[in-house]
Amino acid sequence: MIPGSKRGRLGWIDAAVLAAVATAVVAVGYRVDSVLEYRWDWSAIPNSLYRWDQEAGRWVPNLLMQGFFTTIRLAVLSMIPAALFGAVFGVLRTTGRLFPRLLSRTYVELIRNIPPLVFIFIFYFFISSQIMPILGVEDLVRGASPPTLRSLELVFGPAALIPNVISGVLCLAMFQGAYMTEIVRAGIQSIPKTQTEAGLSIGLSRWELWRRVILPQALRRVIPPLAGQFITLVKDSSILSLISIQELTFLAMETAVSTTRVFEVWITVAGLYFCLCSLLSLAFDRLEKSAVAART
Amino acid sequence: MERMTRAEPLIELDGVSKWFGAFQVLRGVNLRVAEGERIVICGPSGSGKSTLIRCINRLEEHQEGRVVFAGRELGADTTDLAQVRREIGMVFQEFNLFPHLTVLENCMLGPTRVLGMTPADARGRAMEFLDRVRIPEQAGKHPGQLSGGQQQRAAIARSLCMRPRVMLFDEPTSALDPVMIKEVLDVMNDLAQSGMTMIVVTHEMGFARTVADRVAYMDEGSIIECLPPDRFFANPADDRTKRFLSQILSH
Ligand SMILES: Nc1ncnc2c1ncn2[C@@H]1O[C@H](COP(=O)(O)OP(=O)(O)OP(=O)(O)O)[C@@H](O)[C@H]1O
Ligand SMILES: [Mg+2]
């Protein structure tokens, strides 16, 4: 079938599905409205997003938007080490040597077979008690000169929360890295052996073969699933709320408690996540299409 | 007949045996190929033809016997295999071009990355060979945009750009339809005319008759006979060869 040839035409199955969805929405709305007798009150929401700062004389982000920005920071910052873990362990997985393969395999299996929440509790304890003192992040922030501090704040957010954000980033990167490892491994292994044979038979060294033949082809196959994993990473960053990283979900819990508008707050938060993730997937789709167009 | 008198063969297989697990694919194969000689290997599917020629550039490792190329024995202790392989061109049934590179880049990769040529020199050489295989106008395209015959000729050009001392062909026309088969065979004919040493696994008996110096028949991992084409086709000694020939020539 030609892709897109059916687009825009509704069959009877589509109509049936549409009707079922509409019925469900109406039913839920009816129950919330008349059975649950929930009194909707959205008046507290705008103020939880932005508030008027009397001293500064301007609007500043309040808890929800602060959390939203922290979530974006966390996602972008952890993407880099996560991709790095994925690349390194993914490549190790495909080498001929036993030890690197075993190491990478252990990493992936450990993380895939432990609930993310449990992993993060354990790992966070380890990071905050062992790694952070070694990195000396707190001393660094305390001793930083104002210009350095300003650029640090630009990347990591408010100075007081920098150690907190870094721990969150490491946790997230560590556990997303395992999934990226699998993506990278699959990408490399999807390049047929015949490509290796063709490369070897013109006398390429192992390194040149890898660099000029395998890697460029693997990259192309790996980018779309990695983009998908990045969106998963954004959503999964919400579990960092349980180790008190002050991202969107964490601050939403606080806001829900302080305003007592539980539904309104969580629906707003869901909307924020939805916007962020759908914008990202739209952007990735565009990128991919232009990459495909550039190739042919 | 001059080449027969040369003492040192370019390629020498001496009692080569190979197993895949418990299954013996090659059973003590002997073959000597002199410089400039053209050998055609035929035989039923699964008889070990591909495995045999892949042993010559050590894409497959043999377990017994000797594989000697240009006076050097290839074995587990050969550390500079890449050095040897660049002198042995190989053409595969499925072309195996690099899909992410253009035809020109496919041809330039070896010369720049293996021979250390400058891109300008490599481009010159690549265009020269793309001309020889009659697809200079396809240089800027990616393999996926070419017909099978064009892809196979590009693959031949890619190998020739390394200026190899021998070319190995593993059923180069089996994945092609008749028109394209002719395009590729014409190029291989030219190559033979130019004096290239060639070992060709093929069932194109017309090609074997006109181009080969010797035709080898392989069955169950052994070379049953290896004769000049006139004798090979007129009166093969072995019954299996006769049966194979009657099957294949009746098509
Ligand atoms: N990597 C491998 N592992 C196990 N068995 C193999 C492998 N490669 C080939 N074989 C077996 O070895 C035998 C010879 O294979 P080979 O490809 O050399 O035959 P061939 O003469 O080239 O056949 P065809 O005409 O089908 O290409 C076959 O029975 C095949 O199944
Ligand atoms: Mg074969």
JSON list of C-alpha atoms in Angstrom, two decimals, chain A residues 33-242:
[
{"chain": "A", "resi": 33, "resn": "ASP", "atom": "CA", "xyz": [-19.01, 16.96, 37.47]},
{"chain": "A", "resi": 34, "resn": "SER", "atom": "CA", "xyz": [-22.10, 15.48, 39.05]},
{"chain": "A", "resi": 35, "resn": "VAL", "atom": "CA", "xyz": [-21.09, 12.35, 40.96]},
{"chain": "A", "resi": 36, "resn": "LEU", "atom": "CA", "xyz": [-17.77, 13.47, 42.37]},
{"chain": "A", "resi": 37, "resn": "GLU", "atom": "CA", "xyz": [-19.07, 17.00, 42.84]},
{"chain": "A", "resi": 38, "resn": "TYR", "atom": "CA", "xyz": [-15.60, 18.45, 42.47]},
{"chain": "A", "resi": 39, "resn": "ARG", "atom": "CA", "xyz": [-15.57, 22.21, 42.55]},
{"chain": "A", "resi": 40, "resn": "TRP", "atom": "CA", "xyz": [-13.19, 23.38, 39.90]},
{"chain": "A", "resi": 41, "resn": "ASP", "atom": "CA", "xyz": [-11.17, 26.42, 40.86]},
{"chain": "A", "resi": 42, "resn": "TRP", "atom": "CA", "xyz": [-8.36, 27.38, 38.54]},
{"chain": "A", "resi": 43, "resn": "SER", "atom": "CA", "xyz": [-7.70, 30.78, 40.11]},
{"chain": "A", "resi": 44, "resn": "ALA", "atom": "CA", "xyz": [-4.60, 29.61, 41.98]},
{"chain": "A", "resi": 45, "resn": "ILE", "atom": "CA", "xyz": [-2.89, 28.25, 38.87]},
{"chain": "A", "resi": 46, "resn": "PRO", "atom": "CA", "xyz": [-1.63, 31.40, 37.08]},
{"chain": "A", "resi": 47, "resn": "ASN", "atom": "CA", "xyz": [-0.03, 32.54, 40.29]},
{"chain": "A", "resi": 48, "resn": "SER", "atom": "CA", "xyz": [1.72, 29.19, 40.73]},
{"chain": "A", "resi": 49, "resn": "LEU", "atom": "CA", "xyz": [3.22, 29.63, 37.29]},
{"chain": "A", "resi": 50, "resn": "TYR", "atom": "CA", "xyz": [4.34, 33.24, 37.53]},
{"chain": "A", "resi": 51, "resn": "ARG", "atom": "CA", "xyz": [4.07, 35.65, 40.44]},
{"chain": "A", "resi": 52, "resn": "TRP", "atom": "CA", "xyz": [4.52, 39.38, 40.74]},
{"chain": "A", "resi": 53, "resn": "ASP", "atom": "CA", "xyz": [7.74, 40.21, 42.55]},
{"chain": "A", "resi": 54, "resn": "GLN", "atom": "CA", "xyz": [7.12, 43.39, 44.60]},
{"chain": "A", "resi": 55, "resn": "GLU", "atom": "CA", "xyz": [10.79, 44.15, 45.18]},
{"chain": "A", "resi": 56, "resn": "ALA", "atom": "CA", "xyz": [12.01, 43.58, 41.64]},
{"chain": "A", "resi": 57, "resn": "GLY", "atom": "CA", "xyz": [8.84, 45.04, 40.19]},
{"chain": "A", "resi": 58, "resn": "ARG", "atom": "CA", "xyz": [8.37, 42.32, 37.56]},
{"chain": "A", "resi": 59, "resn": "TRP", "atom": "CA", "xyz": [6.86, 38.91, 36.99]},
{"chain": "A", "resi": 60, "resn": "VAL", "atom": "CA", "xyz": [9.08, 36.03, 38.10]},
{"chain": "A", "resi": 61, "resn": "PRO", "atom": "CA", "xyz": [8.60, 32.27, 37.65]},
{"chain": "A", "resi": 62, "resn": "ASN", "atom": "CA", "xyz": [6.87, 30.70, 40.59]},
{"chain": "A", "resi": 63, "resn": "LEU", "atom": "CA", "xyz": [7.23, 27.07, 41.74]},
{"chain": "A", "resi": 64, "resn": "LEU", "atom": "CA", "xyz": [5.67, 25.35, 38.74]},
{"chain": "A", "resi": 65, "resn": "MET", "atom": "CA", "xyz": [7.66, 27.27, 36.14]},
{"chain": "A", "resi": 66, "resn": "GLN", "atom": "CA", "xyz": [10.82, 26.96, 38.21]},
{"chain": "A", "resi": 67, "resn": "GLY", "atom": "CA", "xyz": [10.25, 23.23, 38.27]},
{"chain": "A", "resi": 68, "resn": "PHE", "atom": "CA", "xyz": [9.54, 23.23, 34.55]},
{"chain": "A", "resi": 69, "resn": "PHE", "atom": "CA", "xyz": [12.84, 24.94, 33.81]},
{"chain": "A", "resi": 70, "resn": "THR", "atom": "CA", "xyz": [14.69, 22.60, 36.15]},
{"chain": "A", "resi": 71, "resn": "THR", "atom": "CA", "xyz": [13.14, 19.65, 34.34]},
{"chain": "A", "resi": 72, "resn": "ILE", "atom": "CA", "xyz": [14.36, 21.01, 31.01]},
{"chain": "A", "resi": 73, "resn": "ARG", "atom": "CA", "xyz": [17.80, 21.56, 32.50]},
{"chain": "A", "resi": 74, "resn": "LEU", "atom": "CA", "xyz": [17.89, 18.07, 33.97]},
{"chain": "A", "resi": 75, "resn": "ALA", "atom": "CA", "xyz": [16.86, 16.57, 30.65]},
{"chain": "A", "resi": 76, "resn": "VAL", "atom": "CA", "xyz": [19.35, 18.49, 28.54]},
{"chain": "A", "resi": 77, "resn": "LEU", "atom": "CA", "xyz": [22.19, 18.06, 31.02]},
{"chain": "A", "resi": 78, "resn": "SER", "atom": "CA", "xyz": [21.66, 14.35, 31.55]},
{"chain": "A", "resi": 79, "resn": "MET", "atom": "CA", "xyz": [21.27, 13.71, 27.84]},
{"chain": "A", "resi": 80, "resn": "ILE", "atom": "CA", "xyz": [24.98, 14.34, 27.39]},
{"chain": "A", "resi": 81, "resn": "PRO", "atom": "CA", "xyz": [26.37, 11.84, 29.93]},
{"chain": "A", "resi": 82, "resn": "ALA", "atom": "CA", "xyz": [23.55, 9.40, 29.11]},
{"chain": "A", "resi": 83, "resn": "ALA", "atom": "CA", "xyz": [24.49, 9.45, 25.43]},
{"chain": "A", "resi": 84, "resn": "LEU", "atom": "CA", "xyz": [28.11, 9.11, 26.43]},
{"chain": "A", "resi": 85, "resn": "PHE", "atom": "CA", "xyz": [27.40, 6.07, 28.64]},
{"chain": "A", "resi": 86, "resn": "GLY", "atom": "CA", "xyz": [25.26, 4.67, 25.82]},
{"chain": "A", "resi": 87, "resn": "ALA", "atom": "CA", "xyz": [27.98, 5.20, 23.23]},
{"chain": "A", "resi": 88, "resn": "VAL", "atom": "CA", "xyz": [30.82, 3.80, 25.33]},
{"chain": "A", "resi": 89, "resn": "PHE", "atom": "CA", "xyz": [29.01, 0.77, 26.76]},
{"chain": "A", "resi": 90, "resn": "GLY", "atom": "CA", "xyz": [27.18, 0.17, 23.49]},
{"chain": "A", "resi": 91, "resn": "VAL", "atom": "CA", "xyz": [30.48, -0.02, 21.62]},
{"chain": "A", "resi": 92, "resn": "LEU", "atom": "CA", "xyz": [32.02, -2.19, 24.36]},
{"chain": "A", "resi": 93, "resn": "ARG", "atom": "CA", "xyz": [29.10, -4.58, 23.92]},
{"chain": "A", "resi": 94, "resn": "THR", "atom": "CA", "xyz": [30.07, -5.19, 20.29]},
{"chain": "A", "resi": 95, "resn": "THR", "atom": "CA", "xyz": [33.82, -5.68, 20.74]},
{"chain": "A", "resi": 96, "resn": "GLY", "atom": "CA", "xyz": [35.34, -9.09, 20.47]},
{"chain": "A", "resi": 97, "resn": "ARG", "atom": "CA", "xyz": [36.87, -8.97, 23.95]},
{"chain": "A", "resi": 98, "resn": "LEU", "atom": "CA", "xyz": [35.18, -10.74, 26.79]},
{"chain": "A", "resi": 99, "resn": "PHE", "atom": "CA", "xyz": [35.82, -8.35, 29.67]},
{"chain": "A", "resi": 100, "resn": "PRO", "atom": "CA", "xyz": [34.45, -5.14, 28.12]},
{"chain": "A", "resi": 101, "resn": "ARG", "atom": "CA", "xyz": [31.45, -7.10, 26.87]},
{"chain": "A", "resi": 102, "resn": "LEU", "atom": "CA", "xyz": [30.81, -8.52, 30.30]},
{"chain": "A", "resi": 103, "resn": "LEU", "atom": "CA", "xyz": [31.16, -5.13, 31.97]},
{"chain": "A", "resi": 104, "resn": "SER", "atom": "CA", "xyz": [28.68, -3.51, 29.62]},
{"chain": "A", "resi": 105, "resn": "ARG", "atom": "CA", "xyz": [26.30, -6.43, 29.87]},
{"chain": "A", "resi": 106, "resn": "THR", "atom": "CA", "xyz": [26.35, -6.27, 33.67]},
{"chain": "A", "resi": 107, "resn": "TYR", "atom": "CA", "xyz": [25.57, -2.56, 33.61]},
{"chain": "A", "resi": 108, "resn": "VAL", "atom": "CA", "xyz": [22.61, -3.01, 31.29]},
{"chain": "A", "resi": 109, "resn": "GLU", "atom": "CA", "xyz": [21.19, -6.06, 33.05]},
{"chain": "A", "resi": 110, "resn": "LEU", "atom": "CA", "xyz": [21.56, -4.50, 36.48]},
{"chain": "A", "resi": 111, "resn": "ILE", "atom": "CA", "xyz": [19.59, -1.45, 35.51]},
{"chain": "A", "resi": 112, "resn": "ARG", "atom": "CA", "xyz": [17.00, -3.19, 33.39]},
{"chain": "A", "resi": 113, "resn": "ASN", "atom": "CA", "xyz": [16.14, -5.66, 36.12]},
{"chain": "A", "resi": 114, "resn": "ILE", "atom": "CA", "xyz": [15.78, -3.23, 39.01]},
{"chain": "A", "resi": 115, "resn": "PRO", "atom": "CA", "xyz": [12.83, -0.81, 39.15]},
{"chain": "A", "resi": 116, "resn": "PRO", "atom": "CA", "xyz": [14.10, 2.68, 38.28]},
{"chain": "A", "resi": 117, "resn": "LEU", "atom": "CA", "xyz": [12.84, 4.02, 41.57]},
{"chain": "A", "resi": 118, "resn": "VAL", "atom": "CA", "xyz": [14.77, 1.49, 43.62]},
{"chain": "A", "resi": 119, "resn": "PHE", "atom": "CA", "xyz": [17.89, 2.02, 41.53]},
{"chain": "A", "resi": 120, "resn": "ILE", "atom": "CA", "xyz": [17.66, 5.75, 42.01]},
{"chain": "A", "resi": 121, "resn": "PHE", "atom": "CA", "xyz": [17.24, 5.52, 45.78]},
{"chain": "A", "resi": 122, "resn": "ILE", "atom": "CA", "xyz": [20.37, 3.37, 46.03]},
{"chain": "A", "resi": 123, "resn": "PHE", "atom": "CA", "xyz": [22.38, 5.29, 43.51]},
{"chain": "A", "resi": 124, "resn": "TYR", "atom": "CA", "xyz": [21.42, 8.69, 44.89]},
{"chain": "A", "resi": 125, "resn": "PHE", "atom": "CA", "xyz": [22.60, 7.69, 48.34]},
{"chain": "A", "resi": 126, "resn": "PHE", "atom": "CA", "xyz": [25.89, 6.59, 46.79]},
{"chain": "A", "resi": 127, "resn": "ILE", "atom": "CA", "xyz": [26.29, 9.74, 44.72]},
{"chain": "A", "resi": 128, "resn": "SER", "atom": "CA", "xyz": [25.46, 12.24, 47.41]},
{"chain": "A", "resi": 129, "resn": "SER", "atom": "CA", "xyz": [27.58, 10.54, 50.04]},
{"chain": "A", "resi": 130, "resn": "GLN", "atom": "CA", "xyz": [30.53, 9.45, 47.89]},
{"chain": "A", "resi": 131, "resn": "ILE", "atom": "CA", "xyz": [30.74, 11.12, 44.51]},
{"chain": "A", "resi": 132, "resn": "MET", "atom": "CA", "xyz": [29.69, 14.67, 45.34]},
{"chain": "A", "resi": 133, "resn": "PRO", "atom": "CA", "xyz": [32.34, 15.17, 48.05]},
{"chain": "A", "resi": 134, "resn": "ILE", "atom": "CA", "xyz": [34.97, 13.79, 45.67]},
{"chain": "A", "resi": 135, "resn": "LEU", "atom": "CA", "xyz": [33.87, 16.14, 42.89]},
{"chain": "A", "resi": 136, "resn": "GLY", "atom": "CA", "xyz": [33.89, 18.94, 45.44]},
{"chain": "A", "resi": 137, "resn": "VAL", "atom": "CA", "xyz": [30.88, 20.57, 43.86]},
{"chain": "A", "resi": 138, "resn": "GLU", "atom": "CA", "xyz": [29.76, 22.41, 46.98]},
{"chain": "A", "resi": 139, "resn": "ASP", "atom": "CA", "xyz": [33.17, 23.93, 47.65]},
{"chain": "A", "resi": 140, "resn": "LEU", "atom": "CA", "xyz": [33.42, 24.88, 44.01]},
{"chain": "A", "resi": 141, "resn": "VAL", "atom": "CA", "xyz": [30.13, 26.73, 44.11]},
{"chain": "A", "resi": 142, "resn": "ARG", "atom": "CA", "xyz": [30.96, 28.41, 47.41]},
{"chain": "A", "resi": 143, "resn": "GLY", "atom": "CA", "xyz": [34.39, 29.51, 46.25]},
{"chain": "A", "resi": 144, "resn": "ALA", "atom": "CA", "xyz": [33.36, 30.61, 42.76]},
{"chain": "A", "resi": 145, "resn": "SER", "atom": "CA", "xyz": [33.89, 34.19, 41.63]},
{"chain": "A", "resi": 146, "resn": "PRO", "atom": "CA", "xyz": [30.72, 36.11, 40.65]},
{"chain": "A", "resi": 147, "resn": "PRO", "atom": "CA", "xyz": [31.25, 35.74, 36.86]},
{"chain": "A", "resi": 148, "resn": "THR", "atom": "CA", "xyz": [31.93, 32.02, 37.18]},
{"chain": "A", "resi": 149, "resn": "LEU", "atom": "CA", "xyz": [28.93, 31.68, 39.44]},
{"chain": "A", "resi": 150, "resn": "ARG", "atom": "CA", "xyz": [26.77, 33.47, 36.90]},
{"chain": "A", "resi": 151, "resn": "SER", "atom": "CA", "xyz": [27.76, 31.12, 34.09]},
{"chain": "A", "resi": 152, "resn": "LEU", "atom": "CA", "xyz": [27.30, 28.14, 36.44]},
{"chain": "A", "resi": 153, "resn": "GLU", "atom": "CA", "xyz": [23.82, 29.39, 37.26]},
{"chain": "A", "resi": 154, "resn": "LEU", "atom": "CA", "xyz": [23.06, 29.75, 33.58]},
{"chain": "A", "resi": 155, "resn": "VAL", "atom": "CA", "xyz": [23.78, 26.06, 33.06]},
{"chain": "A", "resi": 156, "resn": "PHE", "atom": "CA", "xyz": [22.72, 24.49, 36.34]},
{"chain": "A", "resi": 157, "resn": "GLY", "atom": "CA", "xyz": [20.14, 26.91, 37.73]},
{"chain": "A", "resi": 158, "resn": "PRO", "atom": "CA", "xyz": [20.12, 28.62, 41.16]},
{"chain": "A", "resi": 159, "resn": "ALA", "atom": "CA", "xyz": [23.44, 28.27, 42.98]},
{"chain": "A", "resi": 160, "resn": "ALA", "atom": "CA", "xyz": [21.96, 26.73, 46.10]},
{"chain": "A", "resi": 161, "resn": "LEU", "atom": "CA", "xyz": [20.55, 23.83, 44.09]},
{"chain": "A", "resi": 162, "resn": "ILE", "atom": "CA", "xyz": [23.59, 23.03, 41.95]},
{"chain": "A", "resi": 163, "resn": "PRO", "atom": "CA", "xyz": [24.73, 19.94, 43.92]},
{"chain": "A", "resi": 164, "resn": "ASN", "atom": "CA", "xyz": [21.13, 18.80, 43.94]},
{"chain": "A", "resi": 165, "resn": "VAL", "atom": "CA", "xyz": [20.80, 19.18, 40.16]},
{"chain": "A", "resi": 166, "resn": "ILE", "atom": "CA", "xyz": [24.10, 17.44, 39.48]},
{"chain": "A", "resi": 167, "resn": "SER", "atom": "CA", "xyz": [23.11, 14.44, 41.58]},
{"chain": "A", "resi": 168, "resn": "GLY", "atom": "CA", "xyz": [19.84, 14.27, 39.69]},
{"chain": "A", "resi": 169, "resn": "VAL", "atom": "CA", "xyz": [21.62, 14.49, 36.36]},
{"chain": "A", "resi": 170, "resn": "LEU", "atom": "CA", "xyz": [24.00, 11.66, 37.27]},
{"chain": "A", "resi": 171, "resn": "CYS", "atom": "CA", "xyz": [21.17, 9.40, 38.44]},
{"chain": "A", "resi": 172, "resn": "LEU", "atom": "CA", "xyz": [19.11, 10.01, 35.37]},
{"chain": "A", "resi": 173, "resn": "ALA", "atom": "CA", "xyz": [22.06, 9.65, 33.02]},
{"chain": "A", "resi": 174, "resn": "MET", "atom": "CA", "xyz": [23.14, 6.42, 34.66]},
{"chain": "A", "resi": 175, "resn": "PHE", "atom": "CA", "xyz": [19.81, 4.71, 34.23]},
{"chain": "A", "resi": 176, "resn": "GLN", "atom": "CA", "xyz": [18.92, 6.16, 30.83]},
{"chain": "A", "resi": 177, "resn": "GLY", "atom": "CA", "xyz": [22.42, 5.29, 29.66]},
{"chain": "A", "resi": 178, "resn": "ALA", "atom": "CA", "xyz": [21.56, 1.61, 30.00]},
{"chain": "A", "resi": 179, "resn": "TYR", "atom": "CA", "xyz": [18.69, 1.95, 27.54]},
{"chain": "A", "resi": 180, "resn": "MET", "atom": "CA", "xyz": [20.87, 3.97, 25.20]},
{"chain": "A", "resi": 181, "resn": "THR", "atom": "CA", "xyz": [23.51, 1.25, 25.42]},
{"chain": "A", "resi": 182, "resn": "GLU", "atom": "CA", "xyz": [20.99, -1.18, 24.04]},
{"chain": "A", "resi": 183, "resn": "ILE", "atom": "CA", "xyz": [20.03, 1.22, 21.25]},
{"chain": "A", "resi": 184, "resn": "VAL", "atom": "CA", "xyz": [23.66, 1.76, 20.26]},
{"chain": "A", "resi": 185, "resn": "ARG", "atom": "CA", "xyz": [24.42, -1.96, 20.40]},
{"chain": "A", "resi": 186, "resn": "ALA", "atom": "CA", "xyz": [21.43, -2.77, 18.20]},
{"chain": "A", "resi": 187, "resn": "GLY", "atom": "CA", "xyz": [22.44, 0.00, 15.79]},
{"chain": "A", "resi": 188, "resn": "ILE", "atom": "CA", "xyz": [25.96, -1.30, 15.40]},
{"chain": "A", "resi": 189, "resn": "GLN", "atom": "CA", "xyz": [24.88, -4.92, 15.12]},
{"chain": "A", "resi": 190, "resn": "SER", "atom": "CA", "xyz": [22.31, -4.03, 12.47]},
{"chain": "A", "resi": 191, "resn": "ILE", "atom": "CA", "xyz": [25.10, -3.20, 10.02]},
{"chain": "A", "resi": 192, "resn": "PRO", "atom": "CA", "xyz": [25.46, -6.40, 7.99]},
{"chain": "A", "resi": 193, "resn": "LYS", "atom": "CA", "xyz": [28.67, -8.42, 8.24]},
{"chain": "A", "resi": 194, "resn": "THR", "atom": "CA", "xyz": [29.07, -8.09, 4.50]},
{"chain": "A", "resi": 195, "resn": "GLN", "atom": "CA", "xyz": [29.97, -4.43, 5.01]},
{"chain": "A", "resi": 196, "resn": "THR", "atom": "CA", "xyz": [32.83, -5.49, 7.25]},
{"chain": "A", "resi": 197, "resn": "GLU", "atom": "CA", "xyz": [33.95, -8.03, 4.66]},
{"chain": "A", "resi": 198, "resn": "ALA", "atom": "CA", "xyz": [33.85, -5.46, 1.87]},
{"chain": "A", "resi": 199, "resn": "GLY", "atom": "CA", "xyz": [35.87, -3.03, 3.99]},
{"chain": "A", "resi": 200, "resn": "LEU", "atom": "CA", "xyz": [38.45, -5.63, 4.98]},
{"chain": "A", "resi": 201, "resn": "SER", "atom": "CA", "xyz": [38.85, -6.83, 1.42]},
{"chain": "A", "resi": 202, "resn": "ILE", "atom": "CA", "xyz": [39.99, -3.39, 0.25]},
{"chain": "A", "resi": 203, "resn": "GLY", "atom": "CA", "xyz": [42.57, -3.49, 3.02]},
{"chain": "A", "resi": 204, "resn": "LEU", "atom": "CA", "xyz": [41.00, -1.12, 5.56]},
{"chain": "A", "resi": 205, "resn": "SER", "atom": "CA", "xyz": [42.42, -1.44, 9.06]},
{"chain": "A", "resi": 206, "resn": "ARG", "atom": "CA", "xyz": [40.02, -2.32, 11.87]},
{"chain": "A", "resi": 207, "resn": "TRP", "atom": "CA", "xyz": [39.97, 1.31, 12.99]},
{"chain": "A", "resi": 208, "resn": "GLU", "atom": "CA", "xyz": [39.39, 2.76, 9.52]},
{"chain": "A", "resi": 209, "resn": "LEU", "atom": "CA", "xyz": [36.70, 0.17, 8.89]},
{"chain": "A", "resi": 210, "resn": "TRP", "atom": "CA", "xyz": [34.98, 1.21, 12.10]},
{"chain": "A", "resi": 211, "resn": "ARG", "atom": "CA", "xyz": [35.42, 4.92, 11.51]},
{"chain": "A", "resi": 212, "resn": "ARG", "atom": "CA", "xyz": [34.51, 5.09, 7.81]},
{"chain": "A", "resi": 213, "resn": "VAL", "atom": "CA", "xyz": [32.09, 2.23, 7.27]},
{"chain": "A", "resi": 214, "resn": "ILE", "atom": "CA", "xyz": [30.40, 1.00, 10.44]},
{"chain": "A", "resi": 215, "resn": "LEU", "atom": "CA", "xyz": [30.07, 4.16, 12.53]},
{"chain": "A", "resi": 216, "resn": "PRO", "atom": "CA", "xyz": [28.52, 6.46, 9.91]},
{"chain": "A", "resi": 217, "resn": "GLN", "atom": "CA", "xyz": [25.93, 3.84, 9.02]},
{"chain": "A", "resi": 218, "resn": "ALA", "atom": "CA", "xyz": [25.22, 2.94, 12.65]},
{"chain": "A", "resi": 219, "resn": "LEU", "atom": "CA", "xyz": [24.77, 6.60, 13.59]},
{"chain": "A", "resi": 220, "resn": "ARG", "atom": "CA", "xyz": [22.04, 7.02, 11.01]},
{"chain": "A", "resi": 221, "resn": "ARG", "atom": "CA", "xyz": [20.14, 4.09, 12.38]},
{"chain": "A", "resi": 222, "resn": "VAL", "atom": "CA", "xyz": [20.65, 5.07, 15.99]},
{"chain": "A", "resi": 223, "resn": "ILE", "atom": "CA", "xyz": [19.52, 8.70, 15.88]},
{"chain": "A", "resi": 224, "resn": "PRO", "atom": "CA", "xyz": [15.74, 8.15, 15.56]},
{"chain": "A", "resi": 225, "resn": "PRO", "atom": "CA", "xyz": [15.49, 5.69, 18.49]},
{"chain": "A", "resi": 226, "resn": "LEU", "atom": "CA", "xyz": [17.84, 7.88, 20.54]},
{"chain": "A", "resi": 227, "resn": "ALA", "atom": "CA", "xyz": [15.54, 10.84, 19.95]},
{"chain": "A", "resi": 228, "resn": "GLY", "atom": "CA", "xyz": [12.66, 8.70, 21.21]},
{"chain": "A", "resi": 229, "resn": "GLN", "atom": "CA", "xyz": [14.69, 7.73, 24.25]},
{"chain": "A", "resi": 230, "resn": "PHE", "atom": "CA", "xyz": [15.39, 11.40, 24.93]},
{"chain": "A", "resi": 231, "resn": "ILE", "atom": "CA", "xyz": [11.66, 12.03, 25.19]},
{"chain": "A", "resi": 232, "resn": "THR", "atom": "CA", "xyz": [11.36, 9.09, 27.56]},
{"chain": "A", "resi": 233, "resn": "LEU", "atom": "CA", "xyz": [14.17, 10.64, 29.56]},
{"chain": "A", "resi": 234, "resn": "VAL", "atom": "CA", "xyz": [12.22, 13.88, 29.91]},
{"chain": "A", "resi": 235, "resn": "LYS", "atom": "CA", "xyz": [9.21, 12.00, 31.24]},
{"chain": "A", "resi": 236, "resn": "ASP", "atom": "CA", "xyz": [11.26, 9.73, 33.50]},
{"chain": "A", "resi": 237, "resn": "SER", "atom": "CA", "xyz": [12.96, 12.74, 35.06]},
{"chain": "A", "resi": 238, "resn": "SER", "atom": "CA", "xyz": [9.80, 13.02, 37.18]},
{"chain": "A", "resi": 239, "resn": "ILE", "atom": "CA", "xyz": [10.92, 10.13, 39.38]},
{"chain": "A", "resi": 240, "resn": "LEU", "atom": "CA", "xyz": [13.77, 12.34, 40.58]},
{"chain": "A", "resi": 241, "resn": "SER", "atom": "CA", "xyz": [11.12, 14.11, 42.65]},
{"chain": "A", "resi": 242, "resn": "LEU", "atom": "CA", "xyz": [11.39, 11.18, 45.06]}
]
